[in-house]
XYZ file of C-alpha atoms in Angstrom:
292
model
C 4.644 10.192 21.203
C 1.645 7.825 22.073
C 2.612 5.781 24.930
C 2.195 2.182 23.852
C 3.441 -0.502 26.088
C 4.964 -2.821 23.267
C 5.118 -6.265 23.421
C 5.486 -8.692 21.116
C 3.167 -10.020 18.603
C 3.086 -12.024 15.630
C 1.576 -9.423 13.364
C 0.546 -5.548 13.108
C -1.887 -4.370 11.313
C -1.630 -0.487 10.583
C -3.659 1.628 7.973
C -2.432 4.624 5.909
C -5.531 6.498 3.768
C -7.587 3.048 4.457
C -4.560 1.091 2.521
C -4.139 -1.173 5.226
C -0.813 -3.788 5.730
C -0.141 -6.422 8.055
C 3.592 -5.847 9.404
C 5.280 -9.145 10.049
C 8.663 -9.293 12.121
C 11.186 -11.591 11.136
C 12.024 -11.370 15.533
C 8.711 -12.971 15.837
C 7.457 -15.017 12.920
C 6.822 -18.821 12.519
C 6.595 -18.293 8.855
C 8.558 -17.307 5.694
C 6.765 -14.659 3.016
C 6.085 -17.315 0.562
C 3.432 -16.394 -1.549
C 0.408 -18.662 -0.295
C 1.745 -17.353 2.906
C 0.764 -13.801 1.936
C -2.004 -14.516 0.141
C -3.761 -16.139 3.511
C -2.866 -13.545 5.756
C -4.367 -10.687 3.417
C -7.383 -12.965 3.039
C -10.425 -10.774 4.258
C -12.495 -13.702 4.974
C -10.030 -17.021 5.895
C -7.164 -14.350 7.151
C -6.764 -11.499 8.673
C -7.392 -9.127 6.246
C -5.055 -6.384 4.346
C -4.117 -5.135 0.907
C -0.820 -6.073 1.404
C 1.921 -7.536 3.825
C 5.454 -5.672 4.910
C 8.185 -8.244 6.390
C 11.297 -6.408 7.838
C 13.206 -5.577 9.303
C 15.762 -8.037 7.681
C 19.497 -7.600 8.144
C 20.910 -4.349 6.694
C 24.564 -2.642 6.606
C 22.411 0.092 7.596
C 19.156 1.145 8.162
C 15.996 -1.040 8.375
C 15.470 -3.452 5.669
C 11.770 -4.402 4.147
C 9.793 -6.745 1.718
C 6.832 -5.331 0.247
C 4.048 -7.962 -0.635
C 0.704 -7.060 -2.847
C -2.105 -8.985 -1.429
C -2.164 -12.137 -4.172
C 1.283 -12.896 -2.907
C 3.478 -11.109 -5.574
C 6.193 -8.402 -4.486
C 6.352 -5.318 -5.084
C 9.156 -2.901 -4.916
C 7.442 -0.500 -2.383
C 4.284 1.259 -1.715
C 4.007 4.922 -0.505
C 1.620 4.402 2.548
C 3.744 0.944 3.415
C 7.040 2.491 4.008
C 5.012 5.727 6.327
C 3.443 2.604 8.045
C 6.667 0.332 8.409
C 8.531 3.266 10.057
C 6.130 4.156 11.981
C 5.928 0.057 12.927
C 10.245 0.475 13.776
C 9.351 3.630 15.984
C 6.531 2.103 18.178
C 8.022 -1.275 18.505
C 11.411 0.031 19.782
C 13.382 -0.869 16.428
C 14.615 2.842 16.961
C 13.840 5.913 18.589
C 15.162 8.625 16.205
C 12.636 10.336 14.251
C 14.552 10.212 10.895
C 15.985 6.567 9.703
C 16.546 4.912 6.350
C 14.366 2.271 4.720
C 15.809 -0.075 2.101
C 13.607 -1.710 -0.604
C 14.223 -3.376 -3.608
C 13.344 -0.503 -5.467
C 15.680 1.900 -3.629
C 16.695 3.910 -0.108
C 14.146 5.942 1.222
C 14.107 8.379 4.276
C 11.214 8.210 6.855
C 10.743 11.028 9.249
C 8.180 10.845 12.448
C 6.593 14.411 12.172
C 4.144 14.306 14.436
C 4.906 11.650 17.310
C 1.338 12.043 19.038
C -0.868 12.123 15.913
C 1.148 9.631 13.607
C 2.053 11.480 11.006
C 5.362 10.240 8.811
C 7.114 11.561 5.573
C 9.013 9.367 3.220
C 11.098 9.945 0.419
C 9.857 8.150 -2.637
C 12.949 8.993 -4.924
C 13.232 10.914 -8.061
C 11.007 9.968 -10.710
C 11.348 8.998 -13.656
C 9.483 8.913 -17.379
C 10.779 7.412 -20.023
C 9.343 4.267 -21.333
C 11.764 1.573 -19.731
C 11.173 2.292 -16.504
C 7.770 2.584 -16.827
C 7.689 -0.848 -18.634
C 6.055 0.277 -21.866
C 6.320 -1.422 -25.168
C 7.402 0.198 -27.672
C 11.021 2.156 -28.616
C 12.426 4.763 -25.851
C 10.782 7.690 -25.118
C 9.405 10.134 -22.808
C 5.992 9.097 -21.301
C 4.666 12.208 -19.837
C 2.806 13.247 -22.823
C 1.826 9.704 -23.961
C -1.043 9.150 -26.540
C -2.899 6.639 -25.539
C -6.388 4.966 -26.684
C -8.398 3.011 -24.014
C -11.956 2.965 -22.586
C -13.795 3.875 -25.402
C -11.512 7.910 -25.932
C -8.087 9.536 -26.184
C -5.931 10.352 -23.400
C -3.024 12.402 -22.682
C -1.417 9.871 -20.414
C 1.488 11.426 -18.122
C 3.375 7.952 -17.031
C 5.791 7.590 -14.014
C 7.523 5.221 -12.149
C 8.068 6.065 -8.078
C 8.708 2.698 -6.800
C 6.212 1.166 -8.998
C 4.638 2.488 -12.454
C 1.919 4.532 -12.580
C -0.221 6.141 -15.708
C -1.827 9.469 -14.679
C -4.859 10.078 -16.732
C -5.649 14.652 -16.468
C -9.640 14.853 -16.468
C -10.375 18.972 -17.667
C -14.033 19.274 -16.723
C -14.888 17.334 -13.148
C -13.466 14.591 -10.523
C -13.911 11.255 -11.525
C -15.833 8.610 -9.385
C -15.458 4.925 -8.602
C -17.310 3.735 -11.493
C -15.310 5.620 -13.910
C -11.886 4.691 -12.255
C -13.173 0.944 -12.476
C -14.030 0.951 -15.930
C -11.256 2.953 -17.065
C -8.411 1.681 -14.821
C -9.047 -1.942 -16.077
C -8.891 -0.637 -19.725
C -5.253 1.010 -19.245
C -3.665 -0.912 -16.488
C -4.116 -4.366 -19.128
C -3.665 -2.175 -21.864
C -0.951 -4.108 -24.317
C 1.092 -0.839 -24.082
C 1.904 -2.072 -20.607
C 2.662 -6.040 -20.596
C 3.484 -6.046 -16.338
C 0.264 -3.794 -16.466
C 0.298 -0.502 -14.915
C -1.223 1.242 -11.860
C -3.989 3.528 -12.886
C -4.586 7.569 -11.754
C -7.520 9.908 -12.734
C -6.550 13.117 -11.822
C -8.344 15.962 -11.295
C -6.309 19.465 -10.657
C -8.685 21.463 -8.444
C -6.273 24.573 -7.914
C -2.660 25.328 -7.954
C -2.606 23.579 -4.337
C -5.382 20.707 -4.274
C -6.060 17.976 -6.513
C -8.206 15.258 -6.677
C -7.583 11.455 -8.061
C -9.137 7.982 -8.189
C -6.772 4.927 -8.060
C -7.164 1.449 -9.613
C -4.329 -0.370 -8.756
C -2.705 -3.081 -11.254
C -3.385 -5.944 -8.423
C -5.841 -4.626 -6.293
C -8.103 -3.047 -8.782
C -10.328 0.487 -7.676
C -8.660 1.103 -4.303
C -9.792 4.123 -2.018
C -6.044 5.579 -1.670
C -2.299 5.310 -2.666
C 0.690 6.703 -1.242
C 2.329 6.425 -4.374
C -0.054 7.008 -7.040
C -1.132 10.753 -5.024
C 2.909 11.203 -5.611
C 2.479 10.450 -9.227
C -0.370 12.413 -9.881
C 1.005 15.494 -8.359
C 4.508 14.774 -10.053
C 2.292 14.940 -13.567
C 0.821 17.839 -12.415
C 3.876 19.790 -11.533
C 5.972 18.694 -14.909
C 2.596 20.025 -16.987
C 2.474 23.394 -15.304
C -1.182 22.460 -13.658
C 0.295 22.923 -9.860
C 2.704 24.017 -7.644
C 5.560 22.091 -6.225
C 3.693 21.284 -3.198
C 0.074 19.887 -2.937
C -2.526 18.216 -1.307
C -3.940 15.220 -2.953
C -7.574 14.123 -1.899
C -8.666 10.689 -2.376
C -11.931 8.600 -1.001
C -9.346 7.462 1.961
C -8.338 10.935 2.845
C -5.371 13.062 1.881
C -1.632 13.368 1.910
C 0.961 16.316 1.427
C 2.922 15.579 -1.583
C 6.352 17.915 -2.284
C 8.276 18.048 -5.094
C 12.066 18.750 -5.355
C 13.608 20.925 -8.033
C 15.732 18.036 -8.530
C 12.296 15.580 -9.157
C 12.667 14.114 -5.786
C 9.291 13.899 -4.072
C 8.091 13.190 -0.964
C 5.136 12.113 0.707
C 3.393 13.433 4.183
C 0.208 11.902 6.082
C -1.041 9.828 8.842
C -0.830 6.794 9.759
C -2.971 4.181 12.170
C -2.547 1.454 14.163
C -5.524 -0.761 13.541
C -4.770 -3.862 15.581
C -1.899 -6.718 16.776
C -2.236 -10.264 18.066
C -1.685 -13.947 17.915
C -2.171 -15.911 15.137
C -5.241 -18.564 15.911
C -3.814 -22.072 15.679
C -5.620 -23.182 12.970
C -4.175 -20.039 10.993
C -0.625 -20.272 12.341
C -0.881 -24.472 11.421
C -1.585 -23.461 7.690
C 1.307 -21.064 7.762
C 4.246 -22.873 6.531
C 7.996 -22.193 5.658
């Protein structure tokens, strides 16, 4: 493993595919994760800067405990490249030195595993997915989602939905990869679609091969994004169910790409790098508007 002298700091800041978090330690913090809390620290230009903020550890019967936070503040039951960046937060800062722990959200138990020690790279169990309507959070009576008709952006889809920590609606493109235009014009359609009233993460997907695929994200808060954990997981999970790909895949995104596998039993897991970026000392100023 990268020898890193820790010491301690009142915030990391790590980044997974260009997704970038801010870990806060409750050992070190002045401040609770109240919402105008988050919403300073992820501020780009008054804060530091991050798409979202992980607090944890917190106390657990076992394992290490998290909160996930989306940049405006909300929560968020857990993101993909978050939990691959929070354990590899508990490795480097002496939390723990095994290479496989447990991670407890309020979406679930996860298990983190340090692949690589000198490059970074972490695998995390996202769960088992699911499809039908209610744990998606679609309107409408219960169903399966992963052939779902769905008008929206001007043309009919074949929406596969799926929730792996948080929802996500998988939109298959036949003839070419779509770019950041079209994911920001059609994510905003579906993702505030009435079908979805807590809106809904967005994925055009593009199967390049049995083995590779391709997607754009537009994420429900933080609109066209250049990479998620989760929503690669998704798309490759749609994928798999339609007979497009194999169990195991890589998914390429703007930010890079992660190794996605799929369990006969629908669990799936997700493999990748991660980055520190940088830690410090909140300025005064900053730390005086932090409150709670």
């Amino acid at each position: 493993m990268r020898q890193v002298t820790w010491q301690p700091a009142d915030f990391v800041k790590y980044e997974a595919l260009g997704n970038d978090y801010v870990v806060v330690d409750p050992r070190y913090a002045a401040f609770a994760p109240l919402p105008e809390n988050v919403r300073r620290v992820c501020d780009r230009h008054r804060g530091l800067g991050a798409d979202g903020l992980l607090y944890g550890p917190l106390p657990a019967a076992d394992g290490f405990r998290l909160l996930t936070f989306n940049a405006d503040g909300s929560e968020c039951g857990g993101s993909g490249n978050g939990l691959r960046i929070f354990a590899w937060y508990l490795r480097e800062s002496g939390h723990t030195e095994a290479d496989v722990m447990t991670l407890r959200t309020p979406s679930g138990t996860s298990t983190a595993t340090i692949v690589d020690a000198d490059t970074g790279v972490v695998r995390v169990g996202l769960g088992t997915a699911r499809t039908d309507s209610g744990a998606v959070g679609a309107r409408g009576p219960a169903r399966t989602m992963l052939r779902e008709p769905l008008n929206a952006a001007g043309r009919r889809w074949e929406a596969g939905c799926v929730r792996l920590g948080s929802p996500h609606c998988v939109l298959p493109l036949a003839d070419a990869p779509a770019d950041a235009e079209l994911a920001r014009r059609v994510g905003a359609a579906v993702s505030g679609h009435d079908l979805f009233p807590d809106r809904i993460n967005v994925e055009l997907l593009h199967v390049t091969d049995r083995d590779n695929l391709s997607i754009e994200v537009f994420e429900r808060v933080a609109g066209h994004t250049s990479a998620s954990g989760a929503g690669a997981a998704a798309a490759a999970y749609v994928a798999h169910a339609r007979g497009l790909s194999g169990p195991r895949v890589t998914v390429h995104m703007p930010g890079g790409r992660v190794a996605v596998d799929i369990g006969e039993d629908g669990a799936v897991s997700l493999t990748g790098e991660v980055g520190p970026v940088l830690r410090g000392h909140w300025a005064p100023r900053l730390a005086r508007s932090l409150s709670g």
